PDB file of C-alpha atoms in Angstrom:
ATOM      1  CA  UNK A   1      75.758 109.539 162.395  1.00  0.00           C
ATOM      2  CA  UNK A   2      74.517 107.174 159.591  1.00  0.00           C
ATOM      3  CA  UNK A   3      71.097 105.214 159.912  1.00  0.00           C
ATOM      4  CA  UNK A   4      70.545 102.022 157.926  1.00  0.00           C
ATOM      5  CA  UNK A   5      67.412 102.379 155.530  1.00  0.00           C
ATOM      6  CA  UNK A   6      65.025  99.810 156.066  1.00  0.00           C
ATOM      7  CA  UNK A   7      63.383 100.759 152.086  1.00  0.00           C
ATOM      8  CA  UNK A   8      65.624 102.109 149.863  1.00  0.00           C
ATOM      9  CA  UNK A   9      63.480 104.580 147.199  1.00  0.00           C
ATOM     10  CA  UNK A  10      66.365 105.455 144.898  1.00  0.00           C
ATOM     11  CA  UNK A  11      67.514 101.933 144.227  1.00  0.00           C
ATOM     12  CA  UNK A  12      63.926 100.133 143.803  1.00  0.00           C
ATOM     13  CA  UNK A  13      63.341 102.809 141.231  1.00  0.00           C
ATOM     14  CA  UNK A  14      66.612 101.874 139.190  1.00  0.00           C
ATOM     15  CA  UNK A  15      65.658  98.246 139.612  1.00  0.00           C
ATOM     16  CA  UNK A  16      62.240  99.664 138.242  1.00  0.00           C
ATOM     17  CA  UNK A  17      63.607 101.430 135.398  1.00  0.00           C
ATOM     18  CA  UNK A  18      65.806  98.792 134.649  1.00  0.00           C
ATOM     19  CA  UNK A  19      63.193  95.907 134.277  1.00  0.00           C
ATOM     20  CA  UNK A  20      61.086  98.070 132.118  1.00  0.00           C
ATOM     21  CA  UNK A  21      63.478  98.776 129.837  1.00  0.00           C
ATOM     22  CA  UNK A  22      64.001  95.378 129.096  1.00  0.00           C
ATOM     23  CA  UNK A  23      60.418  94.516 128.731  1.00  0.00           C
ATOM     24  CA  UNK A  24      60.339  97.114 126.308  1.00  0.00           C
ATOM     25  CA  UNK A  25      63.046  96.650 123.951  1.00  0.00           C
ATOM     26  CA  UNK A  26      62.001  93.986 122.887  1.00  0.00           C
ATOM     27  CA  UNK A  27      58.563  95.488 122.044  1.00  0.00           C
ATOM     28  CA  UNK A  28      57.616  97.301 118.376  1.00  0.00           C
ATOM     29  CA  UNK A  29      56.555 101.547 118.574  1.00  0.00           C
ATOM     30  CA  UNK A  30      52.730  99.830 118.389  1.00  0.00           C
ATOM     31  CA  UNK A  31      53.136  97.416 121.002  1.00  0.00           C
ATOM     32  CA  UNK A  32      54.506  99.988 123.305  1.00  0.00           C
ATOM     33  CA  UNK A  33      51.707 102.208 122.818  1.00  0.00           C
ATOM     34  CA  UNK A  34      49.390  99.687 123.201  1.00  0.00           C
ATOM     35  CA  UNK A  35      50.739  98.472 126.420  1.00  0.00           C
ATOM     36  CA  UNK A  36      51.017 101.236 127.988  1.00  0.00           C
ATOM     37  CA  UNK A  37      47.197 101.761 127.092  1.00  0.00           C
ATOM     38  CA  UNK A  38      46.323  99.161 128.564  1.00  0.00           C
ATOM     39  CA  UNK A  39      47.631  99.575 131.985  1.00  0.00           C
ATOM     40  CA  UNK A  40      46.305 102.868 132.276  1.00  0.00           C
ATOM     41  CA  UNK A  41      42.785 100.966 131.549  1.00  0.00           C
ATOM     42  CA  UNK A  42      43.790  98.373 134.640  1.00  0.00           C
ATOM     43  CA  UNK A  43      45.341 100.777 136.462  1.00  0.00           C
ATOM     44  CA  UNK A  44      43.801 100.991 140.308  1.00  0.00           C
ATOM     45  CA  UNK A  45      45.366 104.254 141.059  1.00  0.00           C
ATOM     46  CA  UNK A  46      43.153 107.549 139.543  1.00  0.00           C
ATOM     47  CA  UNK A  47      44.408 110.976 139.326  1.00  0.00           C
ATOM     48  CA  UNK A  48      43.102 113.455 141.862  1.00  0.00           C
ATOM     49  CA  UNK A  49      40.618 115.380 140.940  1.00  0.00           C
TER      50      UNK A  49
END
């Protein structure tokens, strides 16, 4: 008995994965770091406390 997935987890996360990798090869060590620095600045989602 098979069910058809209406969201597909696994696969949105490779296609995840997959476009950030791109984005960041073509960025330097510095621009990395600085990127990712600055999402967690705009980020709406906090870490429970």
């Amino acid at each position: 008995m098979k069910t058809e997935k209406k969201f597909d987890a696994v696969k949105y996360m490779r296609q995840q994965r997959e476009k950030m990798s791109i984005k960041l090869a073509e960025m330097t060590k510095a621009e990395i770091i600085e990127y990712f620095r600055a999402r967690k600045l705009n980020s709406q989602i906090k870490p429970c406390a």
